[in-house]
C-alpha positions as MATLAB code, in Angstrom:
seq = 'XXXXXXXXXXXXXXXXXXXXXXXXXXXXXXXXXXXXXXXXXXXXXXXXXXXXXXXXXXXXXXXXXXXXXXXXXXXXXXXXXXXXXXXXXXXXXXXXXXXXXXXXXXXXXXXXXXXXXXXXXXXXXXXXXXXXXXXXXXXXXXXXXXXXXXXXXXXXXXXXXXXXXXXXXXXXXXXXXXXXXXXXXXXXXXXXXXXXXXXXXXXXXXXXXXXXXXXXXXXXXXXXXXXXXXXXXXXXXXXXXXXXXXXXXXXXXXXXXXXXXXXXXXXXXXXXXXXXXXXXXXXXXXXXXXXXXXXXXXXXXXXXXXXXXXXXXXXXXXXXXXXXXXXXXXXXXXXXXX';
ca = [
      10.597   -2.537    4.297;
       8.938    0.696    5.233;
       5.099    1.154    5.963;
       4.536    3.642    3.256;
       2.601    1.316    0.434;
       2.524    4.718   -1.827;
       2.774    1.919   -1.399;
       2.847    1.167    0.408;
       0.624    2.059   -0.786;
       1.983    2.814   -0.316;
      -0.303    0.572    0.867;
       0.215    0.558    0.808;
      -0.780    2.710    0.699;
      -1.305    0.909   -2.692;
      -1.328    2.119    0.919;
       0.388    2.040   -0.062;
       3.934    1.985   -2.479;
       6.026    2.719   -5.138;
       8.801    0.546   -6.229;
      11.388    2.652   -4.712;
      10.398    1.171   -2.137;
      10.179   -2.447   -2.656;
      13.809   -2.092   -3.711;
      14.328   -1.103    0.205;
      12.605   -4.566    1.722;
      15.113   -3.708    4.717;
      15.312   -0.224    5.153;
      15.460    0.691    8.990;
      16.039    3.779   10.863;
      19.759    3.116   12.376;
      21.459    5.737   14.181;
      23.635    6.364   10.942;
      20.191    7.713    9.310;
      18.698    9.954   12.093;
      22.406   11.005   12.299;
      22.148   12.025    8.390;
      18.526   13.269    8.629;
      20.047   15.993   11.211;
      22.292   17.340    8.435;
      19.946   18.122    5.754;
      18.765   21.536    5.299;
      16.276   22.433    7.224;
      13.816   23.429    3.875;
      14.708   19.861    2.090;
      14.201   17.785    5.468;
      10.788   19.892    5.905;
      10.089   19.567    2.262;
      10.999   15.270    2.315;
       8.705   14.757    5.567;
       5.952   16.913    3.940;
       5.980   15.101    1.007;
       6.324   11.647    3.089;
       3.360   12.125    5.197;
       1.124   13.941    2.499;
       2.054   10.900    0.676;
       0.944    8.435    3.684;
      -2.551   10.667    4.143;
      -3.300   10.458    0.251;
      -3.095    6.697    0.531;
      -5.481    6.173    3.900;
      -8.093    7.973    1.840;
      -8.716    4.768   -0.314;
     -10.640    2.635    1.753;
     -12.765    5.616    2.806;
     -13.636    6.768   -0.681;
     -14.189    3.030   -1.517;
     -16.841    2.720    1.467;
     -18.453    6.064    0.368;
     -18.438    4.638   -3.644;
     -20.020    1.223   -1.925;
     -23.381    3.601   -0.898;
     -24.021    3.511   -4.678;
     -24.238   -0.257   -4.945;
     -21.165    0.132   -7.472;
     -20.106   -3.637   -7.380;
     -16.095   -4.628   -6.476;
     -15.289   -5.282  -10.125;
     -16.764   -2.440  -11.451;
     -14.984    0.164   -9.025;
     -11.541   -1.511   -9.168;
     -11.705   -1.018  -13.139;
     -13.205    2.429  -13.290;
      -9.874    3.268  -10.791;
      -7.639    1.327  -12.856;
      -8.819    3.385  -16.391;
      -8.348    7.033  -14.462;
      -4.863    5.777  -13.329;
      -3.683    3.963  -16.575;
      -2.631    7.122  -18.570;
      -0.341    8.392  -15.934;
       1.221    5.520  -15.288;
       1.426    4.988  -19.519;
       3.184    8.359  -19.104;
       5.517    7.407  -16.445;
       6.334    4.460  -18.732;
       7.455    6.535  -21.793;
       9.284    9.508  -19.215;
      11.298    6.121  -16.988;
      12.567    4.708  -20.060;
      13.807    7.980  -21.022;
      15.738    8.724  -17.856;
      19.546    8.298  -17.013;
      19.797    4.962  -15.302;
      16.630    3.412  -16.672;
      18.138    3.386  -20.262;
      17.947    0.104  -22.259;
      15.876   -2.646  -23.295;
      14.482   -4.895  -20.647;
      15.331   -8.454  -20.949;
      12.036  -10.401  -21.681;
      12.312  -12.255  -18.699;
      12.638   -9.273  -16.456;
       9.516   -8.217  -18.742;
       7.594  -11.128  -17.761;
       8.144  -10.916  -14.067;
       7.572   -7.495  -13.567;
       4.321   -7.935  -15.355;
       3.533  -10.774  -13.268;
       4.402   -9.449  -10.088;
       2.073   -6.356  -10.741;
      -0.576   -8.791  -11.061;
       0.287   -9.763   -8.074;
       0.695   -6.901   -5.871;
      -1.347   -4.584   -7.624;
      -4.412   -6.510   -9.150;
      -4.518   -9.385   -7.410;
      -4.063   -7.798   -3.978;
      -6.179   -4.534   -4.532;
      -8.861   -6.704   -5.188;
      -8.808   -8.626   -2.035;
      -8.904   -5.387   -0.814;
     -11.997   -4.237   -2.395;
     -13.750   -7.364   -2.025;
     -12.704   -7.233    1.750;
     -13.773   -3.446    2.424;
     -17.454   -4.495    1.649;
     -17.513   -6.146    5.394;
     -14.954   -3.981    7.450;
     -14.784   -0.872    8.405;
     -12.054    1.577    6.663;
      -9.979    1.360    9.924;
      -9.964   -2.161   10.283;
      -8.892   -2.839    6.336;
      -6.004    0.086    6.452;
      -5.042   -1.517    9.852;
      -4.414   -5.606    8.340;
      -2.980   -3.861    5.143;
      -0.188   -2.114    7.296;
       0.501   -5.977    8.495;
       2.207   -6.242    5.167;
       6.544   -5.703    6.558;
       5.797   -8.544    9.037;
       4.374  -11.054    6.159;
       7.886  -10.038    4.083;
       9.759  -10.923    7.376;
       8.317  -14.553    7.179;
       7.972  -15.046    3.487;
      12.009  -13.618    3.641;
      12.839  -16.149    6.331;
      11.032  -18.842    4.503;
      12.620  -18.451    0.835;
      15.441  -16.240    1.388;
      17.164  -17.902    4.016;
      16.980  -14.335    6.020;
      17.000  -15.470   10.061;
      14.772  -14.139   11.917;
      15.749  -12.747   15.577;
      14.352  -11.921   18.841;
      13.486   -8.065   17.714;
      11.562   -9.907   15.025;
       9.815  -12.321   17.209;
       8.714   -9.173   19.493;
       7.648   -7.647   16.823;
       5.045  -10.614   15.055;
       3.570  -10.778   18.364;
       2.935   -7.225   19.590;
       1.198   -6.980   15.846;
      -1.024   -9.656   15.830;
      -1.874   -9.138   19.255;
      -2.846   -5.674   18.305;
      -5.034   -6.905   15.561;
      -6.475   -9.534   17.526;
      -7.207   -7.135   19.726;
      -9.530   -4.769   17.036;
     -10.859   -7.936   15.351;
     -12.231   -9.324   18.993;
     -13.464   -5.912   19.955;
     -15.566   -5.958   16.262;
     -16.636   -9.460   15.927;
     -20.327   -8.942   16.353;
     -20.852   -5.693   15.851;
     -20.165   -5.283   11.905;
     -20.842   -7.031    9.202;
     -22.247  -10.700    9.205;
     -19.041  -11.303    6.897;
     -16.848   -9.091    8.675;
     -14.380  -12.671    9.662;
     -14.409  -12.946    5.530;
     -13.816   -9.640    4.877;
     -10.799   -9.254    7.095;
      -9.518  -13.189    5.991;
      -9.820  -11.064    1.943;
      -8.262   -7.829    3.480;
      -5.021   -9.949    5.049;
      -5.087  -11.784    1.542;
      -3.977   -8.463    0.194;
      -1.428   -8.404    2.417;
      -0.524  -11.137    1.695;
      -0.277  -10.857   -1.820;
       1.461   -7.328   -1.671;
       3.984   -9.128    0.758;
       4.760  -11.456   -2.022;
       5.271   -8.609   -4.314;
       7.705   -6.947   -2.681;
       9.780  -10.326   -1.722;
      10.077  -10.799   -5.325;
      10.454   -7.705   -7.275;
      13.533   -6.666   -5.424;
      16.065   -8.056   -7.908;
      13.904   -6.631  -10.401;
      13.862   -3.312   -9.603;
      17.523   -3.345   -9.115;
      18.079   -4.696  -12.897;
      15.739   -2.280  -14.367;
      15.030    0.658  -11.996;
      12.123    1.396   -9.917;
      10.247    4.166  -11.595;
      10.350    1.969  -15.337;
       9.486   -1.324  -12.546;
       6.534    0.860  -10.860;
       5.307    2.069  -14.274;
       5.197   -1.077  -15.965;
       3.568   -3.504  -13.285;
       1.149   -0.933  -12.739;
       0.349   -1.046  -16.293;
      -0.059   -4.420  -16.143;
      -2.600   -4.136  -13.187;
      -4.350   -2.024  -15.109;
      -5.379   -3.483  -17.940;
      -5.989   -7.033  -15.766;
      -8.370   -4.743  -14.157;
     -10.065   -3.638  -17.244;
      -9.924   -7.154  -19.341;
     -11.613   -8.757  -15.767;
     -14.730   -6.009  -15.822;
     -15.047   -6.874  -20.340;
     -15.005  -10.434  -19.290;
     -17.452  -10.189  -16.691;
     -19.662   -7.165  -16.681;
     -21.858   -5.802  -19.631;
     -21.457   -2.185  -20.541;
     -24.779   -1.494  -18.562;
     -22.643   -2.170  -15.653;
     -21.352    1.288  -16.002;
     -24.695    3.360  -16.024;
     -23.822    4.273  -12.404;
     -24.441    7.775  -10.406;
     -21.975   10.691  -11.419;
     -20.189   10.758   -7.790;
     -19.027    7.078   -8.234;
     -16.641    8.544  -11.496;
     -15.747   11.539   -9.001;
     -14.902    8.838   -6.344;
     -13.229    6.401   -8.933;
     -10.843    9.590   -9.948;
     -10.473   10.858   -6.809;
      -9.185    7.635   -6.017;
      -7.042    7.011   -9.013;
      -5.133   10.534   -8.746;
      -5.312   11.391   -5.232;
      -4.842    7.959   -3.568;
      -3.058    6.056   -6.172;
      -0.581    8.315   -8.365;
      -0.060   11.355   -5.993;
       1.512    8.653   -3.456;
       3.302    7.030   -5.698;
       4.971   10.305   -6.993;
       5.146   12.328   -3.409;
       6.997    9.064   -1.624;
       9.328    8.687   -4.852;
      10.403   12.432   -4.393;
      10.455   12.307   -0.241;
      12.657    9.046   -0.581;
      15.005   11.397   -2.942;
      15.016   14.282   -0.231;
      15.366   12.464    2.976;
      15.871    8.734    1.988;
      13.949    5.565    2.937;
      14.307    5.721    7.168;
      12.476    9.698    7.608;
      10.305    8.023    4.909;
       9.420    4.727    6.641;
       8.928    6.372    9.905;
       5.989    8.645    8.636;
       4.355    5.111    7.650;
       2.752    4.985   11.541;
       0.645    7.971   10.378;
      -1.326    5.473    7.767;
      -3.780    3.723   10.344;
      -4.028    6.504   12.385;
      -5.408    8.706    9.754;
      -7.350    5.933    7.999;
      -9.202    5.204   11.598;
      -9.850    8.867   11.546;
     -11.063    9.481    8.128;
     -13.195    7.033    8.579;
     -14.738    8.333   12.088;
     -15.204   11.337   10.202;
     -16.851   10.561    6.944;
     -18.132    7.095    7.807;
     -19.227    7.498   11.669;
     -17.277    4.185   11.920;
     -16.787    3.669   15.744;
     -13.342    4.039   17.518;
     -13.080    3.488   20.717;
     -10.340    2.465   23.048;
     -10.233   -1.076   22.524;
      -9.756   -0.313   18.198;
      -7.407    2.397   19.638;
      -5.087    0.353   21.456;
      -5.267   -2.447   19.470;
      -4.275    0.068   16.479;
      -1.302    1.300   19.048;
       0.008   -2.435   19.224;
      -0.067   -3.253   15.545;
       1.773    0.208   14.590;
       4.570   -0.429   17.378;
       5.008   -3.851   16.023;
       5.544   -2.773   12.687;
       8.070    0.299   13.637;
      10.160   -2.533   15.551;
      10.932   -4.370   12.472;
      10.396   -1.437   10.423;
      12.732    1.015   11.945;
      14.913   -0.377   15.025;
      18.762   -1.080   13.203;
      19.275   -4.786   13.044;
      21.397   -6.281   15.698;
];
């Protein structure tokens, strides 16, 4: 699976990630693919990787504008809605345009119904709150960094309920990650936030849950297409999101400062549907390996964003540690399987 979570995002970028490419769980960067990149036009290839990496950047804003929304005591459950109801008409949109496309034709069975609903729950709801809750204690950096942890969860949770062996490459790879984050978690451990341990255990929970996503909606998206997929469990997310704050928060909750709406949009166009779009078109122009291997930009430019607009510290232990973690994930990302 690449490390775009546009998503992924994508986380990913969520990072972000679109359901293009949770379709692709095992995408890697063989020979065959750099040997097909080479043959594209020079203004598509361009084009894809723009589009790939613009895609990766949009996404590693998130935690950053979350942090900077946090200044204005906007609470978790407030902030994740107010996203969720500047996102929810384009994804309504991209509902009503998927089911009218060639190839996504059809009713959907209600059982595929059902478990694309409940895996956006899942990866979407479920594991962007983590995520919020999580950011409250750790630093943009160290949140974007556990979230791009997400292709090594899939490699266990596929080993454990897919029956998918896992090799040497993959071993290498599990332990040059977690060292890496062991590495920025040891080198921030008293010098954050009193809950920083909790916040990381709610940001890997994400991960987790994102991980679980993907593992599942697979068959899914191959039954009823990955834009209609995408559109729908996002949906879904959405209006979990929005049922959670009416179940918990009284409209008063939402007399808040005018820059936390400009935040909440910001994050809901720029880091939520641009991604999902941009990495949907760059997987149609290059295909999944050029896309997966912009996916090492996303911690990079989240530990940067957040030097910038948070004065978040990065020094070389969070630098090499970072350096680890990303070469763990390109090994099982994009080496071809022996």
């Amino acid at each position: 699976m690449n490390g775009v979570p546009s998503p992924v995002a994508g986380s990913i970028a969520l990072s972000q990630t679109s359901a293009s490419q949770a379709s692709l769980p095992s995408a890697s960067l063989s020979s065959d693919g750099i040997a097909a990149a080479s043959v594209l036009p020079p203004v598509q290839l361009l084009t894809g990787l723009g589009l790939a990496v613009a895609g990766v950047v949009a996404f590693s804003l998130r935690p950053v504008i979350i942090k900077l929304a946090y200044r204005y005591n906007v609470d978790p459950v407030t902030l994740i809605m107010l996203r969720m109801v500047f996102a929810l008409p384009f994804f309504l949109g991209m509902a009503l345009w998927s089911g009218a496309r060639k190839g996504e034709r059809g009713p959907v069975s209600g059982r595929d119904l059902a478990l694309t609903i409940g895996l956006g729950i899942t990866g979407y709801y479920a594991a962007s709150f983590c995520d919020f809750l999580g950011l409250r204690y750790v630093s943009a950096g160290m949140g974007r960094l556990l979230l791009f942890l997400y292709p090594t969860i899939v490699v266990i949770l596929s080993a454990m309920f897919l029956g998918k062996r896992i090799g040497l490459r993959e071993v290498v790879a599990l332990v040059v990650s977690y060292a890496g984050v062991a590495l920025v978690v040891w080198s921030e451990v008293g010098t954050g936030h009193p809950n920083f341990m909790a916040g990381a255990g709610l940001v890997f929970m994400g991960a987790f849950l994102y991980s679980v996503y993907l593992v599942g909606s697979s068959r899914v998206v191959q039954r009823i297409g990955s834009m209609r997929f995408t559109a729908y469990a996002m949906t879904a997310a959405c209006l979990c999101c929005i049922l959670q704050f009416a179940v918990l928060r009284p409209l008063s909750a939402l007399d808040l400062p005018l820059p936390v709406y400009g935040l909440s949009a910001v994050m809901a166009v720029v880091c939520t549907v641009l991604p999902v779009l941009m990495t949907a078109e760059a997987l149609r122009r290059v295909g999944p390996n050029l896309v997966a291997l912009s996916g090492a930009i996303g911690p990079v430019a989240a530990a940067v964003f957040g030097y910038v607009a948070l004065a978040e510290p990065m020094g070389w232990l969070q630098l090499a540690g970072a350096a680890l973690t990303v070469a763990g994930v390109m090994i099982i990302t994009l080496w071809k399987t022996a």
